[in-house]
Coordinates of C-alpha atoms in Angstrom, one line a residue:
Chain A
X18 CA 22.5 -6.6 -2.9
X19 CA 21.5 -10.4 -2.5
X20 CA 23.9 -12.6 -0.6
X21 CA 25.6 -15.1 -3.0
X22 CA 25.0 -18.7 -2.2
X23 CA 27.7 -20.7 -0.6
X24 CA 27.5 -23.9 -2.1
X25 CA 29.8 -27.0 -0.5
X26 CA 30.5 -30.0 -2.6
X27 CA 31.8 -32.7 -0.6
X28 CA 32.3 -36.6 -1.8
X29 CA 34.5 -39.8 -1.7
X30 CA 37.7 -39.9 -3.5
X31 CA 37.0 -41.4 -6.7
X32 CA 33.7 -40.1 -6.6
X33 CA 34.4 -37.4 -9.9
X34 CA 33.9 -34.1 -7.9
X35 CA 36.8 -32.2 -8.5
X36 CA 35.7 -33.0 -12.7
X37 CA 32.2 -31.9 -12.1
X38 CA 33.3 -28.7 -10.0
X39 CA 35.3 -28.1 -12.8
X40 CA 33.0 -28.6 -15.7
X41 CA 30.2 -26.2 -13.4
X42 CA 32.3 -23.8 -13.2
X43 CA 33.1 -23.5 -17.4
X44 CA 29.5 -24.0 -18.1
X45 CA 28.5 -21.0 -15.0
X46 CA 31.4 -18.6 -15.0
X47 CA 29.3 -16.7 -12.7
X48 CA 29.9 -19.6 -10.2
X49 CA 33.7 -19.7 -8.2
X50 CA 35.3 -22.1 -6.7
X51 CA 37.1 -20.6 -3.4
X52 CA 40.7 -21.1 -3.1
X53 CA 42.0 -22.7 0.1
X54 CA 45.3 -22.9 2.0
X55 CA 47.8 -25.3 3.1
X56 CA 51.2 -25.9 4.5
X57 CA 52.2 -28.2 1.9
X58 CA 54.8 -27.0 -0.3
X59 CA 53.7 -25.9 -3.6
X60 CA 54.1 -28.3 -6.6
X61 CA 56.1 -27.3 -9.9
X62 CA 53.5 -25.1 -11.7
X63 CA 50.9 -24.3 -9.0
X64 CA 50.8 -20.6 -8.4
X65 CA 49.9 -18.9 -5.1
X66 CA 46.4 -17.6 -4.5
X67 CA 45.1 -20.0 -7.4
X68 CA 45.9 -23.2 -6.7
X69 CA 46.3 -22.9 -3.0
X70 CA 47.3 -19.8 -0.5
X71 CA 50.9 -21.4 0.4
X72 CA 51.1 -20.3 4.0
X73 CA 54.1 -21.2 6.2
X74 CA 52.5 -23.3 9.4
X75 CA 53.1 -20.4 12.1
X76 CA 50.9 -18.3 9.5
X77 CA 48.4 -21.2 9.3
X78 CA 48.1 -21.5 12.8
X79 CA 48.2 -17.1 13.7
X80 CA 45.0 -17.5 11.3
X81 CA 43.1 -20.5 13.0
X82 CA 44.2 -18.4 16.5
X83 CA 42.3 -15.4 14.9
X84 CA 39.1 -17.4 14.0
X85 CA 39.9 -16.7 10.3
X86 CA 38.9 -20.3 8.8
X87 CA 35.5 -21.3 7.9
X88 CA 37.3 -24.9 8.5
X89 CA 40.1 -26.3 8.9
X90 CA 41.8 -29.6 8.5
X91 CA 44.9 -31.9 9.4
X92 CA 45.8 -34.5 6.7
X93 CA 48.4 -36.6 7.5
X94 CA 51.5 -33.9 8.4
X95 CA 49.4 -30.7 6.5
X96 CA 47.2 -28.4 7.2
X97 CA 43.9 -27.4 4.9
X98 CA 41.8 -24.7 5.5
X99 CA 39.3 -22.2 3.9
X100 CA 40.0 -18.6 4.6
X101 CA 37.3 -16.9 5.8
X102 CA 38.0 -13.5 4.4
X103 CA 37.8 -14.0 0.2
X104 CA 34.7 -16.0 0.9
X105 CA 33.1 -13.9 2.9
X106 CA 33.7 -10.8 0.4
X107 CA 32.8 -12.9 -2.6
X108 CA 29.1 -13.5 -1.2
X109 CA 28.7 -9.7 -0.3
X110 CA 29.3 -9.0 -3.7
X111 CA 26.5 -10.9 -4.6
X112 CA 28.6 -13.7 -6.0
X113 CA 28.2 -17.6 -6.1
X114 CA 30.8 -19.6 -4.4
X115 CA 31.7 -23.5 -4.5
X116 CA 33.8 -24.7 -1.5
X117 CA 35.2 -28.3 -2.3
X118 CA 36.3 -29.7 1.0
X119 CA 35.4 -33.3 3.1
X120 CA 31.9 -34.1 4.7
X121 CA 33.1 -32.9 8.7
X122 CA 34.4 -29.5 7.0
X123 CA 31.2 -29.0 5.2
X124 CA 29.2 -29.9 8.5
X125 CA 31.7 -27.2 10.2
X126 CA 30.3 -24.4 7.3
X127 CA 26.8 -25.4 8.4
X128 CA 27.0 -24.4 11.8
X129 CA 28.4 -20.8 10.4
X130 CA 26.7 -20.6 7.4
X131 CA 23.0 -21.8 8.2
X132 CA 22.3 -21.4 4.6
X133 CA 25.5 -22.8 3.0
X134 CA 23.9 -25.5 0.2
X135 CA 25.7 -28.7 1.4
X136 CA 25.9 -31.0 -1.6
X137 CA 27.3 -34.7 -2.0
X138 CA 28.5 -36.4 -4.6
X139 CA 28.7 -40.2 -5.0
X140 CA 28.9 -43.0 -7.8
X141 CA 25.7 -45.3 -8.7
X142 CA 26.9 -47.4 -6.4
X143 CA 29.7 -48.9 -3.7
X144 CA 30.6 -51.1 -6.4
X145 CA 31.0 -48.4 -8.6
X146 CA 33.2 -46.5 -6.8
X147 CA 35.8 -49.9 -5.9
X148 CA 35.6 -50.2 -9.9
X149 CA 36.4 -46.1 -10.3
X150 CA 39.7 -46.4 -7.3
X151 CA 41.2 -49.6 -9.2
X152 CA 40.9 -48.2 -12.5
X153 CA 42.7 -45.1 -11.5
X154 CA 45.9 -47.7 -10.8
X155 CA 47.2 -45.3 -8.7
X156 CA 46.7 -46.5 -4.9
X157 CA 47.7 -49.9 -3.6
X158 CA 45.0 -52.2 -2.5
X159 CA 45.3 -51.7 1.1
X160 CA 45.2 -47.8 -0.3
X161 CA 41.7 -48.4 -1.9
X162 CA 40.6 -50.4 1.2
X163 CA 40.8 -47.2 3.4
X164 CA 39.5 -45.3 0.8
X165 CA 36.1 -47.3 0.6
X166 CA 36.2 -47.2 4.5
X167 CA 36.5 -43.4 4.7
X168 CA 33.4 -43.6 1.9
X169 CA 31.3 -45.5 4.0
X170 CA 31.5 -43.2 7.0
X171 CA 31.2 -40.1 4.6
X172 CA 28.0 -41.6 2.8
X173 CA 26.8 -42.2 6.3
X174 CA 27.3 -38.6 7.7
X175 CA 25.7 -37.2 4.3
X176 CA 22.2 -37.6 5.1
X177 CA 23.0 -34.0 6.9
X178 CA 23.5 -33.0 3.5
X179 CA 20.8 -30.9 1.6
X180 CA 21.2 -33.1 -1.5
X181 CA 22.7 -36.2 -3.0
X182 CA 24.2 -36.3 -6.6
X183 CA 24.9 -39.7 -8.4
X184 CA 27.7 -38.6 -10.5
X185 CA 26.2 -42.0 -13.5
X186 CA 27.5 -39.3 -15.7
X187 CA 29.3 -35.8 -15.9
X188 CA 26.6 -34.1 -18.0
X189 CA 24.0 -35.6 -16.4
X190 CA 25.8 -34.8 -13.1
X191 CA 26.6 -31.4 -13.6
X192 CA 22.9 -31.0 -15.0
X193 CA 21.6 -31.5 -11.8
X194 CA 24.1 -29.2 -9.6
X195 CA 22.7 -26.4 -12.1
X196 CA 19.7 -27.4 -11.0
X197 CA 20.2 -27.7 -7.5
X198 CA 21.7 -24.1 -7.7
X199 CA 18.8 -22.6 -9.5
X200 CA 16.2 -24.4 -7.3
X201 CA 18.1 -23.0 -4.4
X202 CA 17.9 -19.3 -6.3
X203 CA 14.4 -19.9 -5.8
X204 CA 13.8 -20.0 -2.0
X205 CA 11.0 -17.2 -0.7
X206 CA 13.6 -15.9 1.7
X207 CA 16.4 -15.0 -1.3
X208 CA 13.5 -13.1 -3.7
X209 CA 12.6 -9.6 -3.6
X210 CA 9.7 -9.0 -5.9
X211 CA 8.8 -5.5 -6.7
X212 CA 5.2 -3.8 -5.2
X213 CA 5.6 -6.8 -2.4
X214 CA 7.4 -6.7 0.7
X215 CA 9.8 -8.9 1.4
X216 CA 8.7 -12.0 2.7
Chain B
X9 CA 9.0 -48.8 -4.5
X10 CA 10.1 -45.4 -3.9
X11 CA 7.1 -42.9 -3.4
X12 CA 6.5 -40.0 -6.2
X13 CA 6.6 -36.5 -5.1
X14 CA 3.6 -34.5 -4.2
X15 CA 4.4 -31.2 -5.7
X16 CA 1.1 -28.0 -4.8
X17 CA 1.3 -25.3 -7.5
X18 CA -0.4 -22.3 -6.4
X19 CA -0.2 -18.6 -7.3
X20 CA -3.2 -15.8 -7.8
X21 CA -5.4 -15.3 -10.7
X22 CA -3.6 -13.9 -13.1
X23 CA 0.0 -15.2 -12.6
X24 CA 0.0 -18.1 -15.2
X25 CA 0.0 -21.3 -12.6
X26 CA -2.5 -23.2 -14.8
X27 CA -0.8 -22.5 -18.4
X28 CA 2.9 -23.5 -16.7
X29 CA 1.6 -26.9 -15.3
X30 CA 0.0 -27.4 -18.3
X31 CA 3.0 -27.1 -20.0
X32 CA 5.3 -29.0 -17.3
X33 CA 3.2 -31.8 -17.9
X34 CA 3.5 -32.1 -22.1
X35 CA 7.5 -31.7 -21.2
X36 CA 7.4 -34.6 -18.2
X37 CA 4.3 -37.0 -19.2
X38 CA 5.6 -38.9 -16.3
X39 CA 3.9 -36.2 -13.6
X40 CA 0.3 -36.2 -13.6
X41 CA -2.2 -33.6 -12.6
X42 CA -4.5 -34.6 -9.9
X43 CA -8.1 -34.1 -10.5
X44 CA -10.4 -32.3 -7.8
X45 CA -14.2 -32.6 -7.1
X46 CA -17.1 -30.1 -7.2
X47 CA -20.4 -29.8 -6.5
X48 CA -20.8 -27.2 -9.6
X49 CA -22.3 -28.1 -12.7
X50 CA -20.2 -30.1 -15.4
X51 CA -19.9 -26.7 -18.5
X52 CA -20.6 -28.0 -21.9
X53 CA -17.7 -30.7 -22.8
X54 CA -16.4 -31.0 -19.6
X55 CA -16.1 -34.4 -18.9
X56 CA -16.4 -36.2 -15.4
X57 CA -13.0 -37.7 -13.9
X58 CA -11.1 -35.9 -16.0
X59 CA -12.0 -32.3 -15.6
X60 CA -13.5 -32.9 -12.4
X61 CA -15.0 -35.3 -10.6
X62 CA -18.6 -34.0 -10.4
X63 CA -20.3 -34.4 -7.0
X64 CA -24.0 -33.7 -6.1
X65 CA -23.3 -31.6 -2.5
X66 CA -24.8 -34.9 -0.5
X67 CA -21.7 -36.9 -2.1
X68 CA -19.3 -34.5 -1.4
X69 CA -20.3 -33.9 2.4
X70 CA -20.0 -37.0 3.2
X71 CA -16.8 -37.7 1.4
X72 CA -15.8 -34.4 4.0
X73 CA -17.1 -36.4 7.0
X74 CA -14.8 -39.8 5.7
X75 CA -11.8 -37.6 5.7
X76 CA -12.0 -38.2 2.4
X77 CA -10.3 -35.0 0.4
X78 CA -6.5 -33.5 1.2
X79 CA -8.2 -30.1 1.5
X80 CA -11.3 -28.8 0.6
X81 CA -13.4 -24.8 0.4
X82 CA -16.1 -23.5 -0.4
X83 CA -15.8 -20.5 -3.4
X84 CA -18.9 -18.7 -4.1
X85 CA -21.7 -21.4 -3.3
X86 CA -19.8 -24.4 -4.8
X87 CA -17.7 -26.5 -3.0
X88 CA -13.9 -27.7 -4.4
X89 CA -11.8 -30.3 -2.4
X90 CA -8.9 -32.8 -3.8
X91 CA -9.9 -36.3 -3.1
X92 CA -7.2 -38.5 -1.0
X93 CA -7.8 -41.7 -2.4
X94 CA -6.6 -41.0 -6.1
X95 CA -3.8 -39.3 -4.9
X96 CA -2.6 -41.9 -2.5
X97 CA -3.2 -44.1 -4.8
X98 CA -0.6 -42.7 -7.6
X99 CA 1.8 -41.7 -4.8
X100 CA 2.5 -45.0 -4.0
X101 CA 2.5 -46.5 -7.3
X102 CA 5.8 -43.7 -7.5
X103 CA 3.6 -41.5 -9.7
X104 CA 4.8 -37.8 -8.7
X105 CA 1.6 -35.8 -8.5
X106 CA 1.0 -32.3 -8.8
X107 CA -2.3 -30.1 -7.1
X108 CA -2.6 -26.5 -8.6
X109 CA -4.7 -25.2 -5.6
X110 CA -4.8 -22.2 -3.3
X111 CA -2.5 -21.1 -0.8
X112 CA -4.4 -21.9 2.1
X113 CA -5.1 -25.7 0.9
X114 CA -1.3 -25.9 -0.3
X115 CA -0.7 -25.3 3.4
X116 CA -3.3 -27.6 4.5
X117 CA -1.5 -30.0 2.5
X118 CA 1.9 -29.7 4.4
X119 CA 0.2 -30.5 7.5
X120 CA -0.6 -33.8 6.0
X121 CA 1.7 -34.6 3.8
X122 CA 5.3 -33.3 5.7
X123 CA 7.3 -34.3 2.4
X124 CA 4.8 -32.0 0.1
X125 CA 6.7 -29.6 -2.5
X126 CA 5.2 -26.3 -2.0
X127 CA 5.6 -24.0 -5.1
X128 CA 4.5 -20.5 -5.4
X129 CA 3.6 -19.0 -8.8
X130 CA 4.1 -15.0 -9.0
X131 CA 4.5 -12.5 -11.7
X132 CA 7.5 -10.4 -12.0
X133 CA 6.0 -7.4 -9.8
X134 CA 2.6 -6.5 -8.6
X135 CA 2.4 -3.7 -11.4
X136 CA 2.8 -6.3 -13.8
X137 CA -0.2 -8.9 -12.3
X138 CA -2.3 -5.7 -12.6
X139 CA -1.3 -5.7 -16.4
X140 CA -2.1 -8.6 -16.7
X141 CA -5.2 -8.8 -15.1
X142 CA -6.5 -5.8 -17.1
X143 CA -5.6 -6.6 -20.1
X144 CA -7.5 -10.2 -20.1
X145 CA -10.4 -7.5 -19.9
X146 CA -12.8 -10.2 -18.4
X147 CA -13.1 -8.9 -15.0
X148 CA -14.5 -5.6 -14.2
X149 CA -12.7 -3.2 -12.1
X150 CA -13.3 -3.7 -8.9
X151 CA -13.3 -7.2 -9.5
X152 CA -9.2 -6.8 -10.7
X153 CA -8.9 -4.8 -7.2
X154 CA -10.3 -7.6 -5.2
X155 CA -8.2 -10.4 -6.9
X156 CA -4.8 -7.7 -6.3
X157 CA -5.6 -7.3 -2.6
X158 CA -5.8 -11.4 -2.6
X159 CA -2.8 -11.6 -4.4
X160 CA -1.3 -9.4 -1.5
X161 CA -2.9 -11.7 0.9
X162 CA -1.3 -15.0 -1.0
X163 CA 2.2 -13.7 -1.4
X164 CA 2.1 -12.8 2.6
X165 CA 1.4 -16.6 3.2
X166 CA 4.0 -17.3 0.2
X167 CA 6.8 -17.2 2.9
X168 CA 5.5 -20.5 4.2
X169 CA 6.4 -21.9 1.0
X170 CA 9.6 -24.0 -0.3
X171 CA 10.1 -22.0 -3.6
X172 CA 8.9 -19.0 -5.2
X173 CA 9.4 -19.0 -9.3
X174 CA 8.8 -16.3 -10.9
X175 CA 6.5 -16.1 -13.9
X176 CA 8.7 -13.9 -16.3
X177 CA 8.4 -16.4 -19.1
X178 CA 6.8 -19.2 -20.1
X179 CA 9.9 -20.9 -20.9
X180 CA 12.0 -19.8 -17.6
X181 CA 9.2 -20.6 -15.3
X182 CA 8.8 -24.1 -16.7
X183 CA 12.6 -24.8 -17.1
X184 CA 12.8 -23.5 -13.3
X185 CA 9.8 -25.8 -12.3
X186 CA 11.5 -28.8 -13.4
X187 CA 14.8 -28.2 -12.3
X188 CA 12.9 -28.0 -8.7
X189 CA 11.5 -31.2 -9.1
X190 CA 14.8 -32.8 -10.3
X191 CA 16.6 -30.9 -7.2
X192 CA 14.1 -32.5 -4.8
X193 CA 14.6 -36.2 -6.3
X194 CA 18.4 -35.7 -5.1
X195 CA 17.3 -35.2 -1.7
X196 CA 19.2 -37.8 0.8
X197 CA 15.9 -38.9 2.3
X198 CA 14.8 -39.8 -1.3
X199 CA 17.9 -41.8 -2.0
X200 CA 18.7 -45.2 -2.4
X201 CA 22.4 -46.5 -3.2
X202 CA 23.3 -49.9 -4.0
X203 CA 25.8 -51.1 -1.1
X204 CA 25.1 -48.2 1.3
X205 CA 22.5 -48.0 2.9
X206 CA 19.6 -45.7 3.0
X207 CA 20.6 -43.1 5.6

């Protein structure tokens, strides 16, 4: 059975990735995005084990004592990790899975996952992105100023990254993750090709 | 100016290589197929410089002793090499360029050019490059067991390579080519974003 490829998608807020995991995901339903946990309570509607694993903190932190997080995060008083366990039975099966988490948590799969496909997403430009945070209305401008800040150290970091995808537009966007995926399907070391070894 | 991509397309006899780039390049005019030099005759209607360049053996030893071709062999008693200069040339104008040559020139190539896309051409299974081999009944058979036990010899080096596609249809193959090239473009190192820099 051929490993599954773990594929990270990491970007700045405002950059559109949660909409293009999304759209992947409907138009490759082969493709899933893993779930992750948190401390945070849940909010009305979200259900347990598809939104997020809602784990109490002394649960959280029994499971980063017993290794069991491909990463893990603090943001602001909550804690954000990716279980290690569904993931890790998802690509045995042979299946595809998408983990959307920040650029030091995708470096952290790396060193675990030495062929995890490590792909981030950004708008045409810094402009861009300022435009995309004001428009959303939602954040204050000293809000948006951190925001741009934490872009500019992620953009910096994401040359570690195997690829770079201008989200200019979702189709266009998402086109080219399909790509990157099917490109990646095509590495000598994930074929098998019948009368030849494997290579 | 951002360079082009150099892309080597190689595969054995019998695996479709030349009827793929033929049609990659009708479906993306923008990627051109380099032309290579030989010291065989020009057949009836080929044309010089766009065929081949045609070289009398003199020309083409001393182009060797300039340094002047990417890689060069000698098949039978004719010599074939890809000459730099055009190449360079259309590299740097951003052209992306693509060499269908062997496997032992595509890896000469790497050695040159480090950011060289190396693509391997294969059928679905060896039984099936037999198949096909027979069935274009040109080639005798011992002939067809000679190119099979250099097919062997190709797919063995084939692990030095960036992708392996798979030649099950014309279509696949060429949809899967050019979602390869597009993949590479989104490469970090082949980035540029307005307002960050280039990392």
């Amino acid at each position: 059975m051929q490993q599954g490829l773990l594929i990270v998608i990491s970007g700045p807020s405002g950059s559109g990735k949660g909409t293009l995991c999304g759209h992947l995901v409907e138009r490759r339903p082969d493709i899933k995005i893993s779930v992750s946990a948190t401390t945070r309570a849940p909010r009305p509607g979200e259900i347990n084990g598809v939104n997020y694993y809602f784990l109490s903190r002394e649960e959280f932190k029994k499971l980063v004592d017993a290794d069991g997080f491909l990463e893990w995060a603090a943001i602001y008083s909550y804690m954000y990790g990716t279980p290690v366990g569904p993931v890790r039975e998802m690509l045995d099966s042979g299946q595809d899975v998408i983990l959307e988490i920040d650029v030091q948590g995708g470096l952290q799969i790396r060193e675990r996952f030495p062929g995890a496909i490590l792909i981030f997403i950004t708008t045409p430009s810094r402009e861009e992105l300022e435009r995309r945070l004001k428009g959303r209305g939602t954040d204050d401008p000293r809000e948006i100023d951190v925001r741009l800040k934490w872009a500019d150290t992620e953009l910096m970091q994401a040359g570690g990254y195997d690829y770079v995808v201008i989200n200019d537009s979702v189709d266009n966007a998402v086109r080219k993750l399909e790509c990157i995926i099917e490109a990646e399907k095509s590495r000598p070391r994930r074929m098998i090709i019948p009368g030849w070894l494997n290579h």
